[in-house]
XYZ file of C-alpha atoms in Angstrom:
381
model
C 37.032 -4.897 -19.458
C 35.400 -8.120 -18.351
C 34.584 -9.455 -21.846
C 37.702 -8.221 -23.626
C 38.711 -10.710 -26.319
C 35.200 -12.123 -26.814
C 34.090 -11.917 -30.439
C 30.351 -11.703 -31.135
C 28.409 -11.925 -34.398
C 24.968 -10.352 -34.022
C 22.428 -10.775 -36.798
C 20.490 -7.520 -36.987
C 17.098 -7.423 -35.302
C 14.943 -5.145 -33.195
C 15.017 -4.406 -29.457
C 15.972 -7.616 -27.550
C 18.861 -8.890 -29.695
C 20.433 -5.422 -30.121
C 20.157 -4.865 -26.358
C 21.844 -8.202 -25.704
C 24.637 -7.280 -28.109
C 25.041 -3.832 -26.578
C 25.456 -5.316 -23.097
C 28.262 -7.541 -24.374
C 29.839 -4.637 -26.279
C 29.659 -2.303 -23.284
C 31.608 -4.805 -21.188
C 34.364 -5.257 -23.738
C 33.265 -7.775 -26.365
C 33.854 -7.011 -30.027
C 30.370 -7.100 -31.546
C 29.903 -7.238 -35.312
C 26.321 -6.585 -36.370
C 25.334 -8.238 -39.655
C 22.900 -5.866 -41.371
C 20.832 -6.300 -44.506
C 22.039 -4.550 -47.659
C 20.156 -1.506 -48.942
C 18.047 -1.330 -45.784
C 18.517 1.380 -43.148
C 18.981 0.129 -39.606
C 16.303 0.727 -36.961
C 18.657 -0.424 -34.198
C 19.012 2.296 -31.554
C 21.155 0.062 -29.336
C 24.297 -0.249 -31.432
C 26.716 1.593 -29.148
C 30.259 0.349 -29.731
C 29.323 -2.154 -32.431
C 30.702 -2.590 -35.930
C 28.334 -2.971 -38.901
C 28.814 -5.230 -41.891
C 26.085 -5.296 -44.568
C 25.529 -8.756 -46.066
C 22.913 -10.145 -48.452
C 21.836 -13.480 -46.959
C 19.711 -14.186 -50.044
C 22.914 -14.848 -51.949
C 25.093 -17.906 -51.250
C 28.161 -15.677 -51.140
C 26.542 -13.691 -48.322
C 25.760 -16.860 -46.386
C 29.364 -17.976 -46.858
C 30.569 -14.706 -45.312
C 28.560 -15.320 -42.127
C 29.867 -18.890 -41.986
C 33.393 -17.576 -42.331
C 32.910 -15.037 -39.535
C 31.380 -17.653 -37.227
C 34.374 -19.969 -37.610
C 36.432 -17.599 -35.439
C 33.605 -16.156 -33.320
C 32.875 -16.920 -29.687
C 29.189 -16.023 -29.818
C 26.427 -15.801 -32.416
C 23.189 -13.944 -31.579
C 20.298 -14.635 -33.948
C 16.800 -13.100 -33.547
C 14.772 -15.004 -36.137
C 11.785 -17.283 -35.718
C 12.449 -20.983 -35.317
C 13.644 -22.610 -38.544
C 14.839 -19.501 -40.394
C 18.547 -20.046 -39.741
C 18.296 -23.702 -40.792
C 16.736 -22.630 -44.100
C 19.670 -20.290 -44.662
C 22.162 -23.070 -43.970
C 23.261 -21.260 -40.815
C 21.725 -23.507 -38.186
C 23.671 -24.664 -35.133
C 24.407 -28.094 -36.586
C 26.235 -26.486 -39.497
C 28.028 -23.653 -37.687
C 28.995 -25.607 -34.564
C 30.403 -28.442 -36.631
C 32.896 -25.937 -38.050
C 33.377 -24.225 -34.662
C 32.515 -26.480 -31.688
C 33.371 -23.666 -29.235
C 30.654 -21.377 -30.622
C 27.975 -20.201 -28.186
C 24.888 -20.083 -30.402
C 22.288 -17.775 -28.823
C 18.777 -17.992 -30.253
C 16.614 -15.112 -29.031
C 12.942 -15.428 -29.990
C 9.498 -14.658 -28.668
C 8.112 -18.148 -28.178
C 11.171 -20.412 -28.241
C 12.529 -23.037 -30.629
C 9.670 -25.524 -30.299
C 6.021 -25.593 -29.261
C 2.780 -24.664 -31.062
C 3.639 -20.936 -31.119
C 7.320 -21.269 -32.030
C 6.843 -20.072 -35.622
C 4.194 -17.454 -34.911
C 4.723 -13.722 -35.167
C 4.411 -11.763 -31.947
C 5.498 -8.753 -29.953
C 6.377 -8.039 -26.343
C 2.740 -7.665 -25.294
C 1.887 -11.121 -26.692
C 4.840 -12.804 -25.021
C 4.141 -11.389 -21.573
C 0.448 -12.157 -22.075
C 0.984 -15.922 -22.229
C 3.762 -15.757 -19.631
C 1.094 -14.983 -17.032
C 2.780 -11.766 -15.936
C 0.619 -9.329 -17.915
C -2.463 -10.488 -16.003
C -0.936 -8.964 -12.852
C -0.299 -5.484 -14.257
C -2.999 -2.840 -14.034
C -5.435 -1.027 -11.769
C -8.376 -2.864 -10.233
C -10.884 -0.975 -12.386
C -8.864 -1.211 -15.596
C -7.705 -3.775 -18.136
C -4.159 -5.225 -17.959
C -1.518 -2.906 -19.388
C 1.968 -3.605 -20.673
C 4.931 -1.620 -19.252
C 5.913 -0.395 -22.729
C 8.109 -3.262 -24.074
C 10.501 -3.394 -21.142
C 9.416 -6.662 -19.561
C 9.442 -9.006 -22.565
C 11.913 -7.482 -25.012
C 14.512 -6.214 -22.583
C 14.245 -7.874 -19.158
C 12.990 -11.294 -20.250
C 14.620 -11.128 -23.669
C 17.910 -9.272 -24.117
C 19.036 -9.274 -20.480
C 18.231 -12.953 -19.861
C 19.921 -13.914 -23.136
C 23.067 -11.980 -22.184
C 23.103 -13.804 -18.848
C 22.816 -17.121 -20.685
C 25.690 -16.191 -22.996
C 27.989 -15.276 -20.111
C 27.106 -18.530 -18.313
C 27.806 -20.548 -21.481
C 31.146 -18.779 -21.940
C 32.061 -19.551 -18.345
C 31.119 -23.213 -18.750
C 33.206 -23.344 -21.934
C 36.324 -22.659 -19.856
C 35.847 -26.172 -18.409
C 34.462 -28.132 -21.371
C 36.060 -26.196 -24.259
C 32.681 -26.554 -26.001
C 29.967 -24.109 -26.957
C 26.254 -24.779 -26.718
C 22.900 -23.586 -28.031
C 20.931 -21.105 -25.919
C 17.144 -21.169 -26.378
C 16.316 -17.734 -24.954
C 12.719 -16.649 -25.429
C 10.674 -13.811 -24.087
C 7.748 -15.857 -22.776
C 9.917 -17.904 -20.434
C 12.314 -15.033 -19.769
C 9.500 -12.709 -18.659
C 7.988 -15.478 -16.521
C 11.385 -16.142 -14.912
C 11.872 -12.447 -14.165
C 8.422 -12.613 -12.557
C 9.180 -15.715 -10.478
C 8.380 -13.831 -7.269
C 4.770 -13.438 -8.422
C 4.319 -17.193 -8.163
C 6.577 -17.877 -5.210
C 5.088 -15.150 -2.997
C 1.433 -16.147 -3.377
C 1.199 -17.700 0.104
C 2.101 -14.358 1.724
C -1.253 -12.852 2.824
C 0.266 -9.495 3.732
C 1.394 -9.031 0.124
C -1.536 -10.707 -1.635
C -4.659 -9.510 0.144
C -6.800 -10.646 -2.778
C -4.371 -12.744 -4.838
C -6.936 -13.542 -7.507
C -7.754 -9.856 -8.062
C -5.419 -7.471 -9.882
C -4.963 -4.052 -8.258
C -6.177 -4.984 -4.767
C -2.833 -5.910 -3.241
C 0.193 -4.411 -1.550
C 2.435 -3.734 -4.567
C 0.068 -3.594 -7.534
C -1.633 -0.272 -6.824
C -4.003 -1.579 -4.172
C -2.244 0.150 -1.278
C -2.418 3.969 -0.956
C 1.054 3.943 0.596
C 2.596 2.275 -2.495
C 1.545 4.484 -5.388
C 2.267 7.696 -7.274
C 0.585 11.048 -6.678
C 0.265 14.208 -8.758
C 1.697 17.433 -7.353
C 0.538 21.025 -7.746
C 2.835 21.547 -10.757
C 1.517 18.457 -12.601
C 4.521 16.373 -11.688
C 4.494 13.238 -9.553
C 5.884 11.742 -6.367
C 6.432 8.032 -5.775
C 5.435 6.595 -2.418
C 6.766 3.267 -1.131
C 6.158 3.568 2.608
C 5.669 -0.152 3.224
C 7.266 -0.696 6.612
C 5.638 0.895 9.703
C 8.664 3.066 10.524
C 8.689 4.516 7.003
C 4.921 4.932 7.002
C 5.136 6.906 10.251
C 7.587 9.343 8.610
C 5.375 9.501 5.518
C 2.316 10.431 7.581
C 4.333 13.028 9.497
C 5.579 14.570 6.243
C 2.006 14.844 4.980
C 1.097 16.758 8.133
C -1.255 14.077 9.457
C -1.461 12.596 12.910
C -0.931 8.868 13.285
C -4.497 8.317 14.438
C -5.685 10.008 11.235
C -3.962 7.517 8.949
C -4.342 3.821 9.714
C -1.781 2.189 7.417
C -3.986 -0.737 6.464
C -6.894 1.480 5.468
C -6.902 0.582 1.774
C -10.074 2.486 0.952
C -10.529 4.761 -2.020
C -11.349 7.541 0.457
C -7.911 7.201 2.060
C -6.203 7.361 -1.338
C -8.230 10.404 -2.372
C -7.291 12.176 0.850
C -3.571 11.535 0.249
C -3.950 12.681 -3.367
C -5.489 15.987 -2.249
C -2.604 16.605 0.135
C 0.020 15.926 -2.548
C -1.840 18.202 -4.970
C -1.390 21.100 -2.534
C 2.374 21.438 -3.063
C 4.824 21.327 -5.959
C 7.195 18.436 -6.504
C 10.110 20.528 -5.276
C 8.244 21.420 -2.105
C 7.602 17.740 -1.402
C 11.252 16.929 -2.119
C 12.276 19.569 0.408
C 10.080 17.838 2.975
C 11.107 14.252 2.275
C 14.674 14.403 0.900
C 16.331 14.004 4.291
C 13.690 11.694 5.770
C 13.600 7.897 5.540
C 10.032 7.639 4.336
C 10.676 5.925 0.970
C 9.448 8.891 -1.057
C 11.093 10.047 -4.298
C 10.211 12.357 -7.183
C 9.213 10.870 -10.523
C 11.732 12.425 -12.917
C 11.515 12.223 -16.703
C 14.211 10.883 -19.025
C 15.789 14.291 -19.557
C 15.821 15.111 -15.834
C 17.257 11.769 -14.710
C 20.839 12.692 -15.516
C 20.610 15.834 -13.400
C 19.114 14.255 -10.303
C 21.664 14.862 -7.526
C 22.080 11.170 -6.742
C 22.544 10.139 -10.380
C 24.843 13.076 -11.052
C 27.053 12.201 -8.071
C 27.450 8.639 -9.371
C 27.809 9.679 -13.028
C 24.996 7.247 -13.786
C 24.350 8.690 -17.241
C 26.550 9.256 -20.279
C 26.408 12.506 -22.209
C 26.507 12.158 -25.983
C 28.280 14.606 -28.295
C 24.889 16.117 -29.208
C 24.084 16.765 -25.556
C 21.556 13.973 -25.111
C 22.016 11.459 -22.312
C 21.705 7.700 -21.944
C 22.273 5.282 -19.055
C 25.777 4.209 -18.164
C 26.256 0.421 -18.377
C 25.340 -1.471 -15.221
C 26.388 -3.052 -12.959
C 29.541 -1.186 -12.010
C 32.519 -3.543 -11.746
C 35.402 -2.280 -9.615
C 38.364 -3.756 -11.508
C 36.970 -4.204 -15.011
C 34.154 -1.679 -15.445
C 32.308 -1.251 -18.695
C 33.835 1.443 -20.864
C 31.647 2.128 -23.911
C 33.930 2.864 -26.836
C 31.528 5.277 -28.504
C 28.011 6.559 -28.113
C 27.427 6.932 -31.862
C 25.474 4.442 -33.961
C 27.384 2.749 -36.819
C 26.278 3.390 -40.382
C 24.982 0.219 -42.063
C 27.973 -1.375 -43.779
C 30.425 1.094 -42.251
C 32.863 -1.666 -41.270
C 32.228 -4.173 -44.072
C 35.618 -3.686 -45.675
C 37.491 -3.662 -42.356
C 35.816 -6.816 -41.038
C 36.247 -8.755 -44.281
C 39.914 -7.793 -44.515
C 40.391 -9.088 -40.970
C 38.617 -12.288 -42.047
C 41.251 -12.865 -44.749
C 39.560 -11.509 -47.867
C 41.422 -9.196 -50.226
C 40.262 -5.819 -51.454
C 39.703 -7.433 -54.840
C 37.535 -10.130 -53.256
C 35.492 -7.492 -51.441
C 35.065 -5.450 -54.612
C 33.707 -8.485 -56.485
C 31.275 -9.270 -53.649
C 30.066 -5.683 -53.707
C 29.584 -5.774 -57.470
C 27.270 -8.792 -57.285
C 25.337 -7.319 -54.358
C 26.508 -9.813 -51.751
C 27.834 -7.054 -49.487
C 27.542 -3.307 -49.130
C 30.366 -0.987 -48.096
C 29.576 2.449 -46.721
C 31.528 5.157 -44.993
C 30.373 7.544 -42.278
C 29.847 10.999 -43.731
C 31.873 13.716 -42.067
C 29.836 16.336 -40.223
C 30.597 19.815 -41.511
């Protein structure tokens, strides 16, 4: 795998940092998640990771993380600015002992600035990034696309990209570096096209007005429509040749459907037509036509869509549930997730500490004073 041999220490967090760690793990890195003791994990993105439970409120626990970082390639930390320095685990300390360490700091607002030590969530980060202002219907308030844009696209994915770039640069300099990955700037960067495309009048018919433009719900030919069975179809018939096929599939004549008629009446007419047939009936009409029409499938259905099934785009877990296969697909060194199960908190504490040079007696003493926690996965009967 592409990242085989890379050793990552991930301090436990929620959403963006676990996603970043899972990407690295999926592509071959050995990722050790440092969990809190006596606290259950809420990380749902721990595929392939090991878990070591450490009490960072005790100096012995801090020493364990320092020890692990001396031989690590990457550290991922998800805390607000200043927290790691207070623990004695800041980059100045850890990179002095290991100059090759790539120290990835993944936060909401970044390492400096007036908001750097404020609490926040995805919706707050994308709000001040400028991107949230562009999301929503013309008659509605802005809405956040769950927490995908800040936490995952602008957070975990951008941080993983930064880590891989820093590792590549290290092959020339033999030195690590600090990565200031934050969700405000990451989400804005993912949304760069929103700024760069403003001069394009075909796209931005009313650039100052949300929901009046080509791709933000303003165009009837770029939207979703409910079908007779309460499912939905997605329509992306932007180009004239695709729009012509779209109109034909709806059973309309070209002179009945001027593409640039953006009126509510036009949208309502299209909605009535879609509501007359089931999703399957519309798929039968459009599946073999280049009209840029596709069914909206739910999470459970996605794995069984013929295209996804043919590409084996989803993994099937032992319990029958599915989850996305790692992407992108590399031809020579593809990602090969080692397991789809989540590690128990502290499941690998003993194993990791033995590899780090501690003895069983040392580990037992650390466990007795509450500096670490060792757990085993319970066998399923």
